[in-house]
Amino acid sequence: MPCQIIAFPLTKRVAKVRDVAAKIMEKATERQAEAYRNQVADTLFRHLAKFGVPEDDQDEQVGAFFTAVELELSRLFDLHDANGETTA
């Protein structure tokens, strides 16, 4: 009897979301940030594929993960602005 694998939702991996957002924020250029995003996405896709998650579900999970990362980036930028720090 076949089984269905349900991966723990990437958006619930709060520590990973925060870590990726912080590392993106540290990048000196948008090009470096984009390269890092691509590296993380590739890793996430490989991880999900290894466990047999269908491609459509992989796309949904990785897309939702990066939405969570963008929300965290917004929060971090707002925090920096509230502390009187300037952002580029």
GROMACS .gro file of N, CA and C in nm:
model
  264
    1MET      N    1   0.084  -0.118   0.000
    1MET     CA    2   0.000   0.000   0.000
    1MET      C    3   0.090   0.125   0.000
    2PRO      N    4   0.071   0.216  -0.097
    2PRO     CA    5   0.156   0.335  -0.102
    2PRO      C    6   0.126   0.430   0.014
    3CYS      N    7   0.229   0.502   0.051
    3CYS     CA    8   0.211   0.600   0.158
    3CYS      C    9   0.235   0.740   0.104
    4GLN      N   10   0.184   0.836   0.174
    4GLN     CA   11   0.202   0.976   0.136
    4GLN      C   12   0.293   1.041   0.240
    5ILE      N   13   0.397   1.108   0.191
    5ILE     CA   14   0.487   1.178   0.281
    5ILE      C   15   0.440   1.322   0.294
    6ILE      N   16   0.425   1.365   0.416
    6ILE     CA   17   0.386   1.504   0.442
    6ILE      C   18   0.505   1.571   0.511
    7ALA      N   19   0.570   1.660   0.439
    7ALA     CA   20   0.686   1.729   0.494
    7ALA      C   21   0.641   1.835   0.593
    8PHE      N   22   0.721   1.854   0.696
    8PHE     CA   23   0.694   1.962   0.791
    8PHE      C   24   0.697   2.093   0.712
    9PRO      N   25   0.595   2.176   0.721
    9PRO     CA   26   0.589   2.298   0.638
    9PRO      C   27   0.712   2.386   0.659
   10LEU      N   28   0.772   2.426   0.549
   10LEU     CA   29   0.893   2.509   0.556
   10LEU      C   30   0.866   2.642   0.626
   11THR      N   31   0.744   2.693   0.614
   11THR     CA   32   0.712   2.821   0.677
   11THR      C   33   0.711   2.811   0.829
   12LYS      N   34   0.698   2.691   0.882
   12LYS     CA   35   0.696   2.671   1.027
   12LYS      C   36   0.837   2.653   1.083
   13ARG      N   37   0.936   2.650   0.997
   13ARG     CA   38   1.075   2.640   1.040
   13ARG      C   39   1.125   2.782   1.068
   14VAL      N   40   1.075   2.837   1.176
   14VAL     CA   41   1.095   2.978   1.210
   14VAL      C   42   1.243   3.014   1.221
   15ALA      N   43   1.321   2.930   1.284
   15ALA     CA   44   1.464   2.958   1.298
   15ALA      C   45   1.530   2.968   1.161
   16LYS      N   46   1.493   2.880   1.069
   16LYS     CA   47   1.549   2.882   0.933
   16LYS      C   48   1.505   3.009   0.859
   17VAL      N   49   1.379   3.044   0.871
   17VAL     CA   50   1.328   3.167   0.808
   17VAL      C   51   1.407   3.288   0.858
   18ARG      N   52   1.423   3.297   0.989
   18ARG     CA   53   1.495   3.411   1.048
   18ARG      C   54   1.641   3.412   1.007
   19ASP      N   55   1.703   3.295   1.003
   19ASP     CA   56   1.844   3.285   0.965
   19ASP      C   57   1.865   3.331   0.821
   20VAL      N   58   1.780   3.281   0.731
   20VAL     CA   59   1.792   3.319   0.589
   20VAL      C   60   1.769   3.469   0.572
   21ALA      N   61   1.670   3.524   0.638
   21ALA     CA   62   1.642   3.668   0.628
   21ALA      C   63   1.761   3.749   0.679
   22ALA      N   64   1.817   3.709   0.791
   22ALA     CA   65   1.932   3.781   0.847
   22ALA      C   66   2.051   3.776   0.753
   23LYS      N   67   2.075   3.660   0.693
   23LYS     CA   68   2.188   3.648   0.601
   23LYS      C   69   2.165   3.728   0.473
   24ILE      N   70   2.042   3.733   0.426
   24ILE     CA   71   2.012   3.815   0.308
   24ILE      C   72   2.038   3.962   0.340
   25MET      N   73   1.996   4.002   0.459
   25MET     CA   74   2.015   4.141   0.499
   25MET      C   75   2.163   4.181   0.508
   26GLU      N   76   2.247   4.086   0.539
   26GLU     CA   77   2.390   4.111   0.552
   26GLU      C   78   2.462   4.125   0.419
   27LYS      N   79   2.399   4.080   0.311
   27LYS     CA   80   2.464   4.084   0.181
   27LYS      C   81   2.485   4.229   0.137
   28ALA      N   82   2.600   4.254   0.076
   28ALA     CA   83   2.638   4.390   0.037
   28ALA      C   84   2.563   4.439  -0.086
   29THR      N   85   2.524   4.348  -0.174
   29THR     CA   86   2.456   4.387  -0.298
   29THR      C   87   2.333   4.300  -0.320
   30GLU      N   88   2.243   4.349  -0.402
   30GLU     CA   89   2.124   4.272  -0.438
   30GLU      C   90   2.164   4.146  -0.514
   31ARG      N   91   2.270   4.155  -0.592
   31ARG     CA   92   2.318   4.038  -0.667
   31ARG      C   93   2.363   3.927  -0.571
   32GLN      N   94   2.434   3.963  -0.466
   32GLN     CA   95   2.476   3.865  -0.366
   32GLN      C   96   2.355   3.806  -0.293
   33ALA      N   97   2.259   3.891  -0.262
   33ALA     CA   98   2.138   3.844  -0.193
   33ALA      C   99   2.062   3.746  -0.282
   34GLU      N  100   2.051   3.778  -0.410
   34GLU     CA  101   1.980   3.690  -0.504
   34GLU      C  102   2.053   3.556  -0.519
   35ALA      N  103   2.185   3.560  -0.525
   35ALA     CA  104   2.263   3.437  -0.534
   35ALA      C  105   2.241   3.350  -0.410
   36TYR      N  106   2.234   3.413  -0.294
   36TYR     CA  107   2.209   3.339  -0.171
   36TYR      C  108   2.068   3.280  -0.170
   37ARG      N  109   1.971   3.358  -0.215
   37ARG     CA  110   1.832   3.307  -0.224
   37ARG      C  111   1.827   3.183  -0.313
   38ASN      N  112   1.895   3.192  -0.429
   38ASN     CA  113   1.896   3.079  -0.522
   38ASN      C  114   1.962   2.956  -0.460
   39GLN      N  115   2.069   2.977  -0.385
   39GLN     CA  116   2.139   2.868  -0.319
   39GLN      C  117   2.046   2.801  -0.217
   40VAL      N  118   1.977   2.881  -0.139
   40VAL     CA  119   1.884   2.827  -0.038
   40VAL      C  120   1.770   2.753  -0.108
   41ALA      N  121   1.714   2.812  -0.212
   41ALA     CA  122   1.603   2.748  -0.284
   41ALA      C  123   1.647   2.613  -0.341
   42ASP      N  124   1.764   2.608  -0.403
   42ASP     CA  125   1.814   2.481  -0.457
   42ASP      C  126   1.826   2.375  -0.348
   43THR      N  127   1.878   2.415  -0.233
   43THR     CA  128   1.892   2.322  -0.121
   43THR      C  129   1.756   2.272  -0.075
   44LEU      N  130   1.660   2.364  -0.063
   44LEU     CA  131   1.526   2.324  -0.019
   44LEU      C  132   1.460   2.229  -0.119
   45PHE      N  133   1.473   2.260  -0.247
   45PHE     CA  134   1.415   2.172  -0.350
   45PHE      C  135   1.478   2.033  -0.345
   46ARG      N  136   1.610   2.026  -0.331
   46ARG     CA  137   1.677   1.896  -0.322
   46ARG      C  138   1.630   1.818  -0.200
   47HIS      N  139   1.618   1.888  -0.088
   47HIS     CA  140   1.574   1.826   0.036
   47HIS      C  141   1.434   1.766   0.020
   48LEU      N  142   1.343   1.844  -0.035
   48LEU     CA  143   1.205   1.796  -0.053
   48LEU      C  144   1.198   1.681  -0.155
   49ALA      N  145   1.276   1.693  -0.263
   49ALA     CA  146   1.276   1.588  -0.365
   49ALA      C  147   1.330   1.457  -0.309
   50LYS      N  148   1.429   1.467  -0.223
   50LYS     CA  149   1.489   1.349  -0.160
   50LYS      C  150   1.385   1.268  -0.082
   51PHE      N  151   1.287   1.338  -0.024
   51PHE     CA  152   1.183   1.272   0.052
   51PHE      C  153   1.061   1.236  -0.032
   52GLY      N  154   1.068   1.259  -0.162
   52GLY     CA  155   0.961   1.219  -0.251
   52GLY      C  156   0.843   1.314  -0.259
   53VAL      N  157   0.864   1.440  -0.220
   53VAL     CA  158   0.757   1.539  -0.227
   53VAL      C  159   0.734   1.575  -0.375
   54PRO      N  160   0.611   1.568  -0.424
   54PRO     CA  161   0.584   1.602  -0.564
   54PRO      C  162   0.627   1.746  -0.598
   55GLU      N  163   0.666   1.766  -0.724
   55GLU     CA  164   0.718   1.896  -0.767
   55GLU      C  165   0.622   2.011  -0.739
   56ASP      N  166   0.493   1.991  -0.762
   56ASP     CA  167   0.396   2.098  -0.736
   56ASP      C  168   0.398   2.138  -0.589
   57ASP      N  169   0.405   2.039  -0.502
   57ASP     CA  170   0.411   2.067  -0.359
   57ASP      C  171   0.544   2.133  -0.321
   58GLN      N  172   0.651   2.092  -0.387
   58GLN     CA  173   0.781   2.155  -0.363
   58GLN      C  174   0.774   2.304  -0.396
   59ASP      N  175   0.719   2.334  -0.513
   59ASP     CA  176   0.706   2.475  -0.556
   59ASP      C  177   0.626   2.555  -0.454
   60GLU      N  178   0.516   2.497  -0.408
   60GLU     CA  179   0.430   2.566  -0.312
   60GLU      C  180   0.504   2.588  -0.179
   61GLN      N  181   0.572   2.487  -0.132
   61GLN     CA  182   0.644   2.495  -0.005
   61GLN      C  183   0.758   2.598  -0.011
   62VAL      N  184   0.838   2.593  -0.117
   62VAL     CA  185   0.952   2.684  -0.129
   62VAL      C  186   0.902   2.827  -0.150
   63GLY      N  187   0.798   2.845  -0.229
   63GLY     CA  188   0.740   2.978  -0.249
   63GLY      C  189   0.688   3.036  -0.118
   64ALA      N  190   0.619   2.954  -0.040
   64ALA     CA  191   0.568   2.999   0.090
   64ALA      C  192   0.682   3.030   0.186
   65PHE      N  193   0.789   2.952   0.180
   65PHE     CA  194   0.905   2.977   0.264
   65PHE      C  195   0.963   3.116   0.235
   66PHE      N  196   0.980   3.147   0.108
   66PHE     CA  197   1.038   3.277   0.074
   66PHE      C  198   0.942   3.393   0.100
   67THR      N  199   0.813   3.367   0.099
   67THR     CA  200   0.717   3.469   0.143
   67THR      C  201   0.739   3.497   0.291
   68ALA      N  202   0.759   3.392   0.370
   68ALA     CA  203   0.788   3.409   0.512
   68ALA      C  204   0.920   3.483   0.533
   69VAL      N  205   1.019   3.454   0.450
   69VAL     CA  206   1.148   3.524   0.458
   69VAL      C  207   1.129   3.672   0.428
   70GLU      N  208   1.051   3.704   0.327
   70GLU     CA  209   1.027   3.845   0.292
   70GLU      C  210   0.954   3.918   0.406
   71LEU      N  211   0.860   3.851   0.470
   71LEU     CA  212   0.791   3.911   0.585
   71LEU      C  213   0.890   3.937   0.699
   72GLU      N  214   0.979   3.844   0.721
   72GLU     CA  215   1.081   3.861   0.825
   72GLU      C  216   1.177   3.974   0.788
   73LEU      N  217   1.213   3.984   0.661
   73LEU     CA  218   1.298   4.096   0.617
   73LEU      C  219   1.229   4.229   0.642
   74SER      N  220   1.100   4.237   0.614
   74SER     CA  221   1.024   4.360   0.640
   74SER      C  222   1.027   4.394   0.788
   75ARG      N  223   1.009   4.292   0.871
   75ARG     CA  224   1.012   4.313   1.015
   75ARG      C  225   1.150   4.363   1.059
   76LEU      N  226   1.255   4.304   1.004
   76LEU     CA  227   1.391   4.347   1.040
   76LEU      C  228   1.419   4.489   0.995
   77PHE      N  229   1.375   4.524   0.874
   77PHE     CA  230   1.394   4.661   0.825
   77PHE      C  231   1.318   4.760   0.911
   78ASP      N  232   1.194   4.725   0.948
   78ASP     CA  233   1.115   4.813   1.035
   78ASP      C  234   1.182   4.829   1.170
   79LEU      N  235   1.239   4.722   1.222
   79LEU     CA  236   1.309   4.727   1.349
   79LEU      C  237   1.430   4.819   1.341
   80HIS      N  238   1.504   4.809   1.231
   80HIS     CA  239   1.620   4.897   1.213
   80HIS      C  240   1.577   5.043   1.203
   81ASP      N  241   1.468   5.068   1.130
   81ASP     CA  242   1.418   5.205   1.117
   81ASP      C  243   1.370   5.259   1.252
   82ALA      N  244   1.306   5.176   1.329
   82ALA     CA  245   1.255   5.218   1.461
   82ALA      C  246   1.369   5.250   1.557
   83ASN      N  247   1.482   5.187   1.535
   83ASN     CA  248   1.599   5.212   1.619
   83ASN      C  249   1.683   5.329   1.569
   84GLY      N  250   1.635   5.397   1.466
   84GLY     CA  251   1.705   5.513   1.415
   84GLY      C  252   1.819   5.482   1.321
   85GLU      N  253   1.831   5.358   1.281
   85GLU     CA  254   1.937   5.321   1.187
   85GLU      C  255   1.889   5.347   1.046
   86THR      N  256   1.980   5.383   0.960
   86THR     CA  257   1.943   5.407   0.821
   86THR      C  258   1.962   5.281   0.741
   87THR      N  259   1.875   5.263   0.643
   87THR     CA  260   1.887   5.148   0.554
   87THR      C  261   1.912   5.198   0.415
   88ALA      N  262   1.986   5.121   0.338
   88ALA     CA  263   2.021   5.161   0.203
   88ALA      C  264   1.912   5.129   0.106
   0.00000   0.00000   0.00000
